[in-house]
mmCIF file of C-alpha atoms and ligand atoms in Angstrom:
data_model
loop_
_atom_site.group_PDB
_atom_site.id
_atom_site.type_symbol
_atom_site.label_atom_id
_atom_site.label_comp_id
_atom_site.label_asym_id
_atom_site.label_seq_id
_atom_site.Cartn_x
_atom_site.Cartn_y
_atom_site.Cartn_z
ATOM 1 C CA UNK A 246 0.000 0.000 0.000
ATOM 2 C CA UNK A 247 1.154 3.709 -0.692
ATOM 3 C CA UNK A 248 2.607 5.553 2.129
ATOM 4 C CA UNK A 249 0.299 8.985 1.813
ATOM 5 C CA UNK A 250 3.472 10.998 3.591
ATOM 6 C CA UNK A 251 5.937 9.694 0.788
ATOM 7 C CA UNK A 252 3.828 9.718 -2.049
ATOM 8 C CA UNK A 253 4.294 12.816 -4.862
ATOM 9 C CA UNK A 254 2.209 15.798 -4.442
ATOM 10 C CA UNK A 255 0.421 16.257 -7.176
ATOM 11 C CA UNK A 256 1.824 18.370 -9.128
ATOM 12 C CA UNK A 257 0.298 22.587 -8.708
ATOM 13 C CA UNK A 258 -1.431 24.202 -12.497
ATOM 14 C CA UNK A 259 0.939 27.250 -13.695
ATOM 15 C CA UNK A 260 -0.010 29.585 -11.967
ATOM 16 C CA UNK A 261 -0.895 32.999 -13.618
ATOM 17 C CA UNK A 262 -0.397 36.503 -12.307
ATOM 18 C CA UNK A 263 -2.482 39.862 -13.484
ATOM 19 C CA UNK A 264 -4.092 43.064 -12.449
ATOM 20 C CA UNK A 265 -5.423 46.039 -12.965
ATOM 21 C CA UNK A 266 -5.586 49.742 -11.718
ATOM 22 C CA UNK A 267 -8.044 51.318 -10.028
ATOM 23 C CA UNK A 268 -7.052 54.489 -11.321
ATOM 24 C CA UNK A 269 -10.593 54.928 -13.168
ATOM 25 C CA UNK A 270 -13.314 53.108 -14.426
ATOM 26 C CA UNK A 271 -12.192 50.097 -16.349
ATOM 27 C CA UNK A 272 -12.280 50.960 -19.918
ATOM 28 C CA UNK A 273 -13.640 48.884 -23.241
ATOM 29 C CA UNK A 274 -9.629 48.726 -23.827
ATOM 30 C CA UNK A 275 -9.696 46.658 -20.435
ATOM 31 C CA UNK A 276 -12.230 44.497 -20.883
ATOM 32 C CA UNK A 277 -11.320 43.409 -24.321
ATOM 33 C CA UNK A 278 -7.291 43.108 -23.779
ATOM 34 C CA UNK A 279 -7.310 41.955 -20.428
ATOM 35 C CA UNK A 280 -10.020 41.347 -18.729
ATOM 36 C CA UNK A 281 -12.704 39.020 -20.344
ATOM 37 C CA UNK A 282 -9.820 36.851 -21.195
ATOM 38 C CA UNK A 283 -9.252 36.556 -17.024
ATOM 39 C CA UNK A 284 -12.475 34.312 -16.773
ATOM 40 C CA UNK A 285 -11.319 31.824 -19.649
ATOM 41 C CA UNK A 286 -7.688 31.459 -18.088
ATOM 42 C CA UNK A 287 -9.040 30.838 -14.444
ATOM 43 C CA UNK A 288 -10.315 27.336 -17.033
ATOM 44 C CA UNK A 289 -6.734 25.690 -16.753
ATOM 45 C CA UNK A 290 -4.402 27.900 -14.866
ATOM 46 C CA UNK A 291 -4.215 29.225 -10.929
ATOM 47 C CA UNK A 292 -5.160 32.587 -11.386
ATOM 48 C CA UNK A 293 -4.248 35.309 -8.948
ATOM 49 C CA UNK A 294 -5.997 38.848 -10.110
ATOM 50 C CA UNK A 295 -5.362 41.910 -8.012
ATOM 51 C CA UNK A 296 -6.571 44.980 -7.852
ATOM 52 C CA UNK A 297 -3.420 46.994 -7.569
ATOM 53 C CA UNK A 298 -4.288 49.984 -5.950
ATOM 54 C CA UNK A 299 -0.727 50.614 -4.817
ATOM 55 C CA UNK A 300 0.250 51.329 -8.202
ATOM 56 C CA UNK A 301 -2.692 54.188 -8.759
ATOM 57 C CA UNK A 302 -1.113 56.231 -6.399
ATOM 58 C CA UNK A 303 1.774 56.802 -8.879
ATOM 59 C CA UNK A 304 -0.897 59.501 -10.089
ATOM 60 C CA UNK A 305 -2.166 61.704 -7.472
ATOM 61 C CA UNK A 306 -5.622 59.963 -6.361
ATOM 62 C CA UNK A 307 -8.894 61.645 -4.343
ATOM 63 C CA UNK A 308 -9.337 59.094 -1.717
ATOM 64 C CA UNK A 309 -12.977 58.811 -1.487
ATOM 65 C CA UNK A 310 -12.687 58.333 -5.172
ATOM 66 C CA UNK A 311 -10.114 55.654 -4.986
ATOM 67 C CA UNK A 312 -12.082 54.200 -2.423
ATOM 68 C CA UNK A 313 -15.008 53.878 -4.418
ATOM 69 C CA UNK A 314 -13.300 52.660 -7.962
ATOM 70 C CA UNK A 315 -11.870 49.950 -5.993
ATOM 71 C CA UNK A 316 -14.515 48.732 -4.660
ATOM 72 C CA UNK A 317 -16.352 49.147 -7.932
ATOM 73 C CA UNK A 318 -13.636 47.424 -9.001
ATOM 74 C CA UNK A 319 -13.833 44.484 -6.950
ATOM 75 C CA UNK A 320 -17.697 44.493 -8.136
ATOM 76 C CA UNK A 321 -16.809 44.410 -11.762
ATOM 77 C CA UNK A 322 -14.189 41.189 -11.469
ATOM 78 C CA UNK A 323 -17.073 39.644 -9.622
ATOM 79 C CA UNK A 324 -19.603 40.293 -12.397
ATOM 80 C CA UNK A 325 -17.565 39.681 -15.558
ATOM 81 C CA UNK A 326 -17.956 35.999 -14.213
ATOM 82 C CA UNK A 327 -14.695 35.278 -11.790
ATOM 83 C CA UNK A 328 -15.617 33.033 -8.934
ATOM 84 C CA UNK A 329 -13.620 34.434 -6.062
ATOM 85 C CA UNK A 330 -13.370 30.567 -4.727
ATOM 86 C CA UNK A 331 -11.914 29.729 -8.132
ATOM 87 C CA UNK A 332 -9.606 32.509 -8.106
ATOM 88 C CA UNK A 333 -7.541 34.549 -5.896
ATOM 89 C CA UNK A 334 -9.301 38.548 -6.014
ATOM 90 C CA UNK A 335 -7.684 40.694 -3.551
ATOM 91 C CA UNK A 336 -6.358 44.269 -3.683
ATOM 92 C CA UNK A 337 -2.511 44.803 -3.575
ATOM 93 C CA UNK A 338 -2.102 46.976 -0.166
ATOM 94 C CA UNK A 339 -3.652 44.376 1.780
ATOM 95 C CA UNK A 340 -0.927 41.685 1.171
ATOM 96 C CA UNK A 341 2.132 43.998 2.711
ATOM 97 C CA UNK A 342 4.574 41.746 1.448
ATOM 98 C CA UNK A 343 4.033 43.354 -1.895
ATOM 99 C CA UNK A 344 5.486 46.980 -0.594
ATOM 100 C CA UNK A 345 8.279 44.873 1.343
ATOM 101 C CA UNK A 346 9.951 42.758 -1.639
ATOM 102 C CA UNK A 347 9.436 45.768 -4.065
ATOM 103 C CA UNK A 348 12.143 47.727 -1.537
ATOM 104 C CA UNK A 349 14.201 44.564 -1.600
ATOM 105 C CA UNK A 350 14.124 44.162 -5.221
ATOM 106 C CA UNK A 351 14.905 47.735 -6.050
ATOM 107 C CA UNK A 352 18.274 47.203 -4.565
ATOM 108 C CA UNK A 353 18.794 44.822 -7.084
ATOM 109 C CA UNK A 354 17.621 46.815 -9.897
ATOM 110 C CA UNK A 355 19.735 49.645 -11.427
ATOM 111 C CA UNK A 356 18.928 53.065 -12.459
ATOM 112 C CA UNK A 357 19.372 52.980 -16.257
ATOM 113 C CA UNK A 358 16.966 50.132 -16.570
ATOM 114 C CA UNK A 359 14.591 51.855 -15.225
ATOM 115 C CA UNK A 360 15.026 55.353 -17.377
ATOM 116 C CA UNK A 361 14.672 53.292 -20.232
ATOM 117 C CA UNK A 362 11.009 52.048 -19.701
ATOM 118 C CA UNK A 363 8.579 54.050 -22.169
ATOM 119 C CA UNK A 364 5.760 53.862 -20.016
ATOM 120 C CA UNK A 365 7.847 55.815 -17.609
ATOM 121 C CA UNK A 366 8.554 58.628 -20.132
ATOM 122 C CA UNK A 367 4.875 58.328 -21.274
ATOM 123 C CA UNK A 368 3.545 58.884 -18.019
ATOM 124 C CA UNK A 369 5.624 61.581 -16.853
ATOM 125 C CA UNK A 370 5.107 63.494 -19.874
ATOM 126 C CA UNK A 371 1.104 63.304 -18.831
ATOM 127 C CA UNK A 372 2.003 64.350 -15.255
ATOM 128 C CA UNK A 373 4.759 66.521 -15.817
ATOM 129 C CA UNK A 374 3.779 68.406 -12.591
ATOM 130 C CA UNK A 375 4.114 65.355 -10.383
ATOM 131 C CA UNK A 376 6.882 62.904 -11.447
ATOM 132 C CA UNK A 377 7.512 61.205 -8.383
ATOM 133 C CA UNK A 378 9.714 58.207 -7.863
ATOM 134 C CA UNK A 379 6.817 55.568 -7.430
ATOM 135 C CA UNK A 380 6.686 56.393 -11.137
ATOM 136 C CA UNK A 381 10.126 55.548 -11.668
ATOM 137 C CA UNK A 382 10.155 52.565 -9.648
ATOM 138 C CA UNK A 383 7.009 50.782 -10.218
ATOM 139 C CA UNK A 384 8.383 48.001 -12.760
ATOM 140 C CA UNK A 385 9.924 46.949 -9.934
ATOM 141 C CA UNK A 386 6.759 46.555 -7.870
ATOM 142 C CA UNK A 387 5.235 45.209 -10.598
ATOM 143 C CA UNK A 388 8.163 42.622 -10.893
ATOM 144 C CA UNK A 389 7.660 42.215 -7.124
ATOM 145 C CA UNK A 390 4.212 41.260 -7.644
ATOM 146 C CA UNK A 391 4.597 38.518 -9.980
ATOM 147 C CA UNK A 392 7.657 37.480 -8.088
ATOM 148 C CA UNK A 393 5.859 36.723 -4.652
ATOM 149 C CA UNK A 394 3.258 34.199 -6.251
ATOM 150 C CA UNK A 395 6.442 31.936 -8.243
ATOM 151 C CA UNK A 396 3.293 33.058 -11.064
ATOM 152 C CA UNK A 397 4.674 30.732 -14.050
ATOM 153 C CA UNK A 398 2.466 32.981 -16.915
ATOM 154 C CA UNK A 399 1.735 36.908 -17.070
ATOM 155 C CA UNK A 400 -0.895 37.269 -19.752
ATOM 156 C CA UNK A 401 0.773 40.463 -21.178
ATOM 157 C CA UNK A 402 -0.460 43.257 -23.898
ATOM 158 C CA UNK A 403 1.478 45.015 -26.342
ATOM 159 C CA UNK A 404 2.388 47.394 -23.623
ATOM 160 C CA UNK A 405 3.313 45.298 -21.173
ATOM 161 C CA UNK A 406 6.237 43.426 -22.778
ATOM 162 C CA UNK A 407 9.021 45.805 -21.363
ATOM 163 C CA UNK A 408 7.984 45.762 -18.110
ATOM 164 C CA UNK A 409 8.240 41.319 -18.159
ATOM 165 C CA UNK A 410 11.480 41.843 -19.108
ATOM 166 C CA UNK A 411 12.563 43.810 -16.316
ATOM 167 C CA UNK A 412 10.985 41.267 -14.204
ATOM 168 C CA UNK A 413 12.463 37.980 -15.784
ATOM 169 C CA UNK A 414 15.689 40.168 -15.910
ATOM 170 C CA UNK A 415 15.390 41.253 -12.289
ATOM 171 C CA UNK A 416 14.132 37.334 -11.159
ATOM 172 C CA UNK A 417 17.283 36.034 -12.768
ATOM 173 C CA UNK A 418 19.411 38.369 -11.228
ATOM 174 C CA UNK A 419 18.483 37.639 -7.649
ATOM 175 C CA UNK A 420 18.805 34.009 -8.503
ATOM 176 C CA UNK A 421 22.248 33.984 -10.011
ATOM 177 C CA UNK A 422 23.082 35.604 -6.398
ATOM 178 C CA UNK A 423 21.360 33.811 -4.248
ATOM 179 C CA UNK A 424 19.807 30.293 -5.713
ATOM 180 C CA UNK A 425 16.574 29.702 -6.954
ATOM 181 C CA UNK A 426 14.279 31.576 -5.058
ATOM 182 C CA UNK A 427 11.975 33.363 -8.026
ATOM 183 C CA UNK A 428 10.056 31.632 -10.609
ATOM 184 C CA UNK A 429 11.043 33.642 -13.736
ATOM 185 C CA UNK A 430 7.686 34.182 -15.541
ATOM 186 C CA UNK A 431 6.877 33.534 -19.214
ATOM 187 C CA UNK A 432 4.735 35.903 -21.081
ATOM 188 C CA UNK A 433 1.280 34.580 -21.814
ATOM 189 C CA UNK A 434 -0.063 36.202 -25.051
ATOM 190 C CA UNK A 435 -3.989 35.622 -25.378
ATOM 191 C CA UNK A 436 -5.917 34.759 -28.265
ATOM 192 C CA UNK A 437 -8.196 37.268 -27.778
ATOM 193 C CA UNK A 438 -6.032 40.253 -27.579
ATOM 194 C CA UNK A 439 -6.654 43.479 -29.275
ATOM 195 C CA UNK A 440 -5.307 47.335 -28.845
ATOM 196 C CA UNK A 441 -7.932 49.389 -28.296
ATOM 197 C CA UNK A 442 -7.281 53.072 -28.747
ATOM 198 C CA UNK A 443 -8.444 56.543 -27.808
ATOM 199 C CA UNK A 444 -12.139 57.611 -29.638
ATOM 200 C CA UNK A 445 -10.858 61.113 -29.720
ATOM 201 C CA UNK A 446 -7.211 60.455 -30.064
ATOM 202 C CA UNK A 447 -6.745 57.072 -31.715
ATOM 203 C CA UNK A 448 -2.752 56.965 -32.229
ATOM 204 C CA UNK A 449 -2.881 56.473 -28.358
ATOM 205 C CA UNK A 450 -4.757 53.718 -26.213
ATOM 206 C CA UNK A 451 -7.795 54.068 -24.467
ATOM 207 C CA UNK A 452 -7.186 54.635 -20.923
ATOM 208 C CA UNK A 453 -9.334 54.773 -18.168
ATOM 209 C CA UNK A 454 -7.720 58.111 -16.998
ATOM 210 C CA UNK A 455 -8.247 60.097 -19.811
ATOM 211 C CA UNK A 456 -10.980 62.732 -20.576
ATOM 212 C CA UNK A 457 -14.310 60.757 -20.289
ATOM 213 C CA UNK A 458 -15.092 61.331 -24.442
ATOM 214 C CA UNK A 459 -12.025 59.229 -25.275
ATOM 215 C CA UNK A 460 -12.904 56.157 -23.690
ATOM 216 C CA UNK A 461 -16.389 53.688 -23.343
ATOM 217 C CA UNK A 462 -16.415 52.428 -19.332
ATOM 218 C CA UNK A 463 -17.951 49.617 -18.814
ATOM 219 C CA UNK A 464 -19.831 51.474 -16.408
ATOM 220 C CA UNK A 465 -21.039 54.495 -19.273
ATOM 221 C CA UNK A 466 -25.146 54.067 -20.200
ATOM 222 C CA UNK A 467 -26.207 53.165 -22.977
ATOM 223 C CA UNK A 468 -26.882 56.854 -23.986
ATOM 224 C CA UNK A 469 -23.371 57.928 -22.900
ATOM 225 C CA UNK A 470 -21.926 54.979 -24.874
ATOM 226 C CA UNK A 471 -24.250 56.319 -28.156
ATOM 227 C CA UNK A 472 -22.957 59.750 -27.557
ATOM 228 C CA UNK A 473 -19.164 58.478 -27.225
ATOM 229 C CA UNK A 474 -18.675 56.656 -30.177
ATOM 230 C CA UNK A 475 -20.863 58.994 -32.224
ATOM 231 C CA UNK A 476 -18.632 61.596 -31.465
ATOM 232 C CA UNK A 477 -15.313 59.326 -32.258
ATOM 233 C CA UNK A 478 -12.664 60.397 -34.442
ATOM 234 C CA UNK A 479 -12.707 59.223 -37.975
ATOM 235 C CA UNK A 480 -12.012 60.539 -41.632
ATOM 236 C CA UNK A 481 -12.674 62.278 -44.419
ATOM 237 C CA UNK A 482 -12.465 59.784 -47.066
ATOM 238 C CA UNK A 483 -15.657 58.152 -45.869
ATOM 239 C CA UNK A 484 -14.831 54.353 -46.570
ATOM 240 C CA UNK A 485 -14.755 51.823 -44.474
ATOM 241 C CA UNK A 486 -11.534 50.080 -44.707
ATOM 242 C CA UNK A 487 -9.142 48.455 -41.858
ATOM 243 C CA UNK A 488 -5.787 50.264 -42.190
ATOM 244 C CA UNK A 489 -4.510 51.653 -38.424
ATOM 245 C CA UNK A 490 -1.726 53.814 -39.988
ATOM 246 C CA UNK A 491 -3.578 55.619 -42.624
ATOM 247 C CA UNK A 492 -7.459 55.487 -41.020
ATOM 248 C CA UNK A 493 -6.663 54.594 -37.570
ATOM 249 C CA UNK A 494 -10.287 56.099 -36.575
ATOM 250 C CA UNK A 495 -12.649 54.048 -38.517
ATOM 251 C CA UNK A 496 -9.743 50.752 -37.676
ATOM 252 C CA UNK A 497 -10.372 51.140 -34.426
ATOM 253 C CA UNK A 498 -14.231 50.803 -34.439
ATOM 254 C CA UNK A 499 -13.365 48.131 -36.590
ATOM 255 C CA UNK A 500 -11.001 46.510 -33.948
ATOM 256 C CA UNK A 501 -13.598 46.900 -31.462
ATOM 257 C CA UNK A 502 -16.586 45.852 -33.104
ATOM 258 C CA UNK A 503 -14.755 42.409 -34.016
ATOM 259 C CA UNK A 504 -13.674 41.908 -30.652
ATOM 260 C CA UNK A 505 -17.045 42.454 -29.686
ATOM 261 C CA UNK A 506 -18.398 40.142 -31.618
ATOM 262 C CA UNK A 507 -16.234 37.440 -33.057
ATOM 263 C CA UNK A 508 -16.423 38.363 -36.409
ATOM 264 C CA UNK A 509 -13.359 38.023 -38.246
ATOM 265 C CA UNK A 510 -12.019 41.556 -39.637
ATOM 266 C CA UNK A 511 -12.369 40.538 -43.458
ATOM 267 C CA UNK A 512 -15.834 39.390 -43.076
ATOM 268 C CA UNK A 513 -16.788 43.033 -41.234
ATOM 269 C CA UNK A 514 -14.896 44.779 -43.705
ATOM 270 C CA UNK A 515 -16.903 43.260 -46.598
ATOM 271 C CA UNK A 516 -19.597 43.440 -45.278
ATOM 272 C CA UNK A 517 -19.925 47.105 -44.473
ATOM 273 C CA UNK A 518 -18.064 48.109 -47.197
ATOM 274 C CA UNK A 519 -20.010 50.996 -49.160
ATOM 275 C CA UNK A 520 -21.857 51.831 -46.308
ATOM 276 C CA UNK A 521 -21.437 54.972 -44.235
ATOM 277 C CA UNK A 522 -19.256 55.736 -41.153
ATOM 278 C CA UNK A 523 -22.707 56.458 -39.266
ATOM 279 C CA UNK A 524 -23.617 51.957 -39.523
ATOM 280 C CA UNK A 525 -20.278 51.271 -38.464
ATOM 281 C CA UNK A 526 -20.877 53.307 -35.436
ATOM 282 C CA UNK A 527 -24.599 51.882 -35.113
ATOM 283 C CA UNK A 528 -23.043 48.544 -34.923
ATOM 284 C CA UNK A 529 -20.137 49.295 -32.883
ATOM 285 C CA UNK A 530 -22.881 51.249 -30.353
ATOM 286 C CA UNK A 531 -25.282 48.046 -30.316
ATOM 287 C CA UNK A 532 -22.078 45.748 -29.839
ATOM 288 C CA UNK A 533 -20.531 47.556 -26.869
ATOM 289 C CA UNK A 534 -24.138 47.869 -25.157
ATOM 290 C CA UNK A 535 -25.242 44.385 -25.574
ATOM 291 C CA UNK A 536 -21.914 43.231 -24.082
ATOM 292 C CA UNK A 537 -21.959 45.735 -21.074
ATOM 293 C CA UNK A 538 -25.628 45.836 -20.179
ATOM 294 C CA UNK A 539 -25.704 42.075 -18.538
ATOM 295 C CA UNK A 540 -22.148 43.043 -16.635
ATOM 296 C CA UNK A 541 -23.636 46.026 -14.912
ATOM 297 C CA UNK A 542 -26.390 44.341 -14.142
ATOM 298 C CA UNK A 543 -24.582 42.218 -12.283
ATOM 299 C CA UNK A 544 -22.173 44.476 -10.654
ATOM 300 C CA UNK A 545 -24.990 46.297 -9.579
ATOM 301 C CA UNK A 546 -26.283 43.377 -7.463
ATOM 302 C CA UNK A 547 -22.764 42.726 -6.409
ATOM 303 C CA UNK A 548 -22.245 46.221 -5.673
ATOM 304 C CA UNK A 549 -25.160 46.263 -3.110
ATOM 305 C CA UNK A 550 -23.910 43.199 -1.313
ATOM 306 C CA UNK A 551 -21.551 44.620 1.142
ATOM 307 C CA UNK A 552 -21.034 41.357 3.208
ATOM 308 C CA UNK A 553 -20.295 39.294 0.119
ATOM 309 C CA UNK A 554 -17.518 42.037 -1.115
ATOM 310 C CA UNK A 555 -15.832 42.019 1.974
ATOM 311 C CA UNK A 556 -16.089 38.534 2.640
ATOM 312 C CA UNK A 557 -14.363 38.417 -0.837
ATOM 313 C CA UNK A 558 -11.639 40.816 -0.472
ATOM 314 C CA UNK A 559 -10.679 39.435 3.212
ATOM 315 C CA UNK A 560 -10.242 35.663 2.279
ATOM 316 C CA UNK A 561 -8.275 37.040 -1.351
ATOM 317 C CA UNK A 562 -6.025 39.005 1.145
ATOM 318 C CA UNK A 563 -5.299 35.492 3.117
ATOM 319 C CA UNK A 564 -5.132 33.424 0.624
ATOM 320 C CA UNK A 565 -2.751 35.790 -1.145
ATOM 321 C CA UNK A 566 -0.788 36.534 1.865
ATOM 322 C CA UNK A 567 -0.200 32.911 2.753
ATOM 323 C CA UNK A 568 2.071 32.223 -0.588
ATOM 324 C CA UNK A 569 3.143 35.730 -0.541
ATOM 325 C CA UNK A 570 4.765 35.180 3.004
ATOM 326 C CA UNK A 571 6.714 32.237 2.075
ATOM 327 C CA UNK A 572 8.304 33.559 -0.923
ATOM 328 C CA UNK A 573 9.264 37.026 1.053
ATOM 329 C CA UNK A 574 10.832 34.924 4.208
ATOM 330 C CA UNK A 575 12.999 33.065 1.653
ATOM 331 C CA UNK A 576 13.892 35.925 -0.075
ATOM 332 C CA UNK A 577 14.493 38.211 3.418
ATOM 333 C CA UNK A 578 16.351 34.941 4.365
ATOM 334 C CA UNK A 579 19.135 34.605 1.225
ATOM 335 C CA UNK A 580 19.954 38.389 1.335
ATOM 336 C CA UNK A 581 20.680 37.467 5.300
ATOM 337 C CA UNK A 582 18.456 39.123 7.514
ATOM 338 C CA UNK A 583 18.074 37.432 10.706
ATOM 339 C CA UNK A 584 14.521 35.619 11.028
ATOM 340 C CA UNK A 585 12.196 36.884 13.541
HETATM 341 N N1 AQP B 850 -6.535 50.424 -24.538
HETATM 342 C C1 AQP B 850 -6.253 49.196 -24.164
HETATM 343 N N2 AQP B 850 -6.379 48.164 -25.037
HETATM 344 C C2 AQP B 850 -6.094 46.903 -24.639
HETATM 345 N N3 AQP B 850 -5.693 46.566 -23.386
HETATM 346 C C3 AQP B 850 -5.562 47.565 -22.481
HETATM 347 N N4 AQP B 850 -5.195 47.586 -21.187
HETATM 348 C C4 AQP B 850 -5.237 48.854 -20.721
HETATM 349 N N5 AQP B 850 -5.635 49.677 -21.702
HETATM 350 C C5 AQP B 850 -5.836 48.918 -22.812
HETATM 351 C C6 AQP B 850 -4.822 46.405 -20.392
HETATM 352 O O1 AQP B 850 -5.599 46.429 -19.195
HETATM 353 C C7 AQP B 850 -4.834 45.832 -18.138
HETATM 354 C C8 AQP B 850 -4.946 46.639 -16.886
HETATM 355 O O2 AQP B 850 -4.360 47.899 -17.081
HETATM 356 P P1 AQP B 850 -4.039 48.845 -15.869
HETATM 357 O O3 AQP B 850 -5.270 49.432 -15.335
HETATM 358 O O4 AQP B 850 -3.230 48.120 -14.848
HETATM 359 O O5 AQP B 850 -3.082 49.935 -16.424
HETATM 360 P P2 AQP B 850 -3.012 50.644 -17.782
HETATM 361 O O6 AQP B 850 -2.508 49.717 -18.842
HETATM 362 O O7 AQP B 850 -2.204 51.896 -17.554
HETATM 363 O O8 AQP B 850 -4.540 50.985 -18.089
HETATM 364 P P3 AQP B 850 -5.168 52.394 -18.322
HETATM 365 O O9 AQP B 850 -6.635 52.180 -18.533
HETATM 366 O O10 AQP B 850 -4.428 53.124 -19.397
HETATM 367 O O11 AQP B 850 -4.972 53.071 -16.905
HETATM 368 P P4 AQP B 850 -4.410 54.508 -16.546
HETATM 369 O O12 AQP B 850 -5.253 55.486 -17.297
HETATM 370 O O13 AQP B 850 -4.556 54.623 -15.059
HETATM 371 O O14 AQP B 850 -2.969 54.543 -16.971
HETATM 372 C C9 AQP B 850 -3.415 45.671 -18.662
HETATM 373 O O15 AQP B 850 -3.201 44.281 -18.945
HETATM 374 C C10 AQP B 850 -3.368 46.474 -19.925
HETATM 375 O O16 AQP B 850 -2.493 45.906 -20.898
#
């Protein structure tokens, strides 16, 4: 008969890593690059998704508002489908250990990598009055993050690549010091990935942060979404064609209208072709407010359930904390502090 204590643990899925901001309402540009495709990894992978509020403050924040986005936050995970049981949701400032190994790890990261990350020169060019050195710095949070949970997979966008590299570069580092005490993550690239750019400005992404015309939330009313995307940028040449360098207006509805719906781009493009910029919008409107009307329904019920959110956010917290802790002792450890 087996011994239980000497037979193999089974062996743990790959476990993913990803978050998101509360720095806003979650965007269209969320939902279709990252988060929609959270529900179908949590399918075959460990999934950890945080609500990394510790980030935000990199950008001056109101705190009743930040308050309120995260919980609305928490609300939206909840009703785009992920089972909190399933998954780990938790925000990032209740699992300390994520302040803690960034300060480790930044003494282990060097200056020039850091100046050389666009989203830091992007970022403080948008907030050239408050350039602070959590905007410098946060790769290596971010590196920190994924770092703590041994996450095998980051699902990553477009944007995203540089700052995986500075974590696999800053994982390998530590462990060519010290042993093998980080997991250094691959990039996951989803199927279902698309760039979704400004309505008013569409040679930059949608962000939540932006002026409210540029971007759909998933929160915005049906009337507000009409309004929005009537109102988007396109061109003067008034065909409907997919070409993001020369029409990047009418390639964007495009982009979002297929992600919307799963048709491929060819068959959209053929099929509106010779019709007017105002159907492409019609469709684009009807697509973004048939996807987002059963989601705030939901978050609205979620919303109201105060006992269920925090019942949610406390067990995330200890179930994050719990493999947090063990990779921040082992870390605190190598380096040679002396254990408590
Ligand atoms: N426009 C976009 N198209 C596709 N994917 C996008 N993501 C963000 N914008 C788009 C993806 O959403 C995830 C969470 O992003 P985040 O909130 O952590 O930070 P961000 O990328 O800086 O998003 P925003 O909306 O632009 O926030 P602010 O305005 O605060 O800077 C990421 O996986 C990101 O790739």
């Amino acid at each position: 008969m087996d011994n239980p204590n000497t037979a193999a643990a089974p062996e743990r899925r790959a476990r993913i890593l990803s978050g998101i901001q509360p720095s806003g309402t979650p965007t269209l540009g969320n939902y279709i690059g990252a988060m929609r495709n959270w529900k179908l990894l949590s399918d075959d992978f460990d999934c950890l998704y945080m609500i990394a509020d510790l980030h935000s403050i990199t950008v001056r924040q109101e705190p009743a508002k930040l308050r309120e986005q995260s919980k609305n936050l928490l609300a939206l995970l909840l009703a785009i489908g992920l089972d909190p049981q399933k998954n780990i949701l938790f925000f990032q400032s209740h699992v300390h250990q994520h302040a803690e190994l960034a300060w480790l790890l930044n003494c282990y990261t060097y200056m020039g990598e850091m100046s050389r990350m666009t989203q830091f020169k992007d970022k403080s060019a948008k907030h050239a009055d408050n350039i602070n050195c959590g905007l410098f710095t946060y790769p290596v949070l971010m590196a920190g993050d994924i770092l703590l949970y041994q996450a095998n997979l980051v699902p990553v966008g477009k944007d995203q690549t540089q700052h995986l590299e500075i974590c696999r570069d800053i994982a390998t580092r530590f462990n060519g010091i010290y042993g093998n005490v980080f997991t250094v993550p691959e990039g996951y690239y989803p199927k279902l990935g698309a760039n979704i750019m400004s309505l008013q400005d569409p040679l930059h992404k949608m962000s939540k942060s932006d002026a409210d015309d540029c971007f759909i939330s998933m929160l915005d009313e049906p009337d507000a979404v009409r309004r929005k995307i009537r109102r988007a940028v396109t061109d003067s040449d008034g065909e409907i064609r997919y070409n993001p360098e020369t029409k990047p207006g009418v390639s964007n509805l495009l982009t979002i209208l297929c992600a919307l719906t799963g048709e491929a781009m060819e068959d959209a493009v053929a099929r509106l072709s010779g019709k007017g910029y105002g159907e492409l919008k019609a469709e684009v409107t009807e697509a973004a407010v048939s996807t987002l009307a059963p989601i705030q329904q939901d978050f609205k019920r979620y919303l109201a359930d105060k006992a269920f959110l925090e019942e949610t956010w406390r067990q995330g917290a200890e179930r994050a904390s719990r493999i947090a802790e063990r990779t921040l002792s082992k870390a605190m450890k190598k380096i040679g502090f002396i254990p408590r």
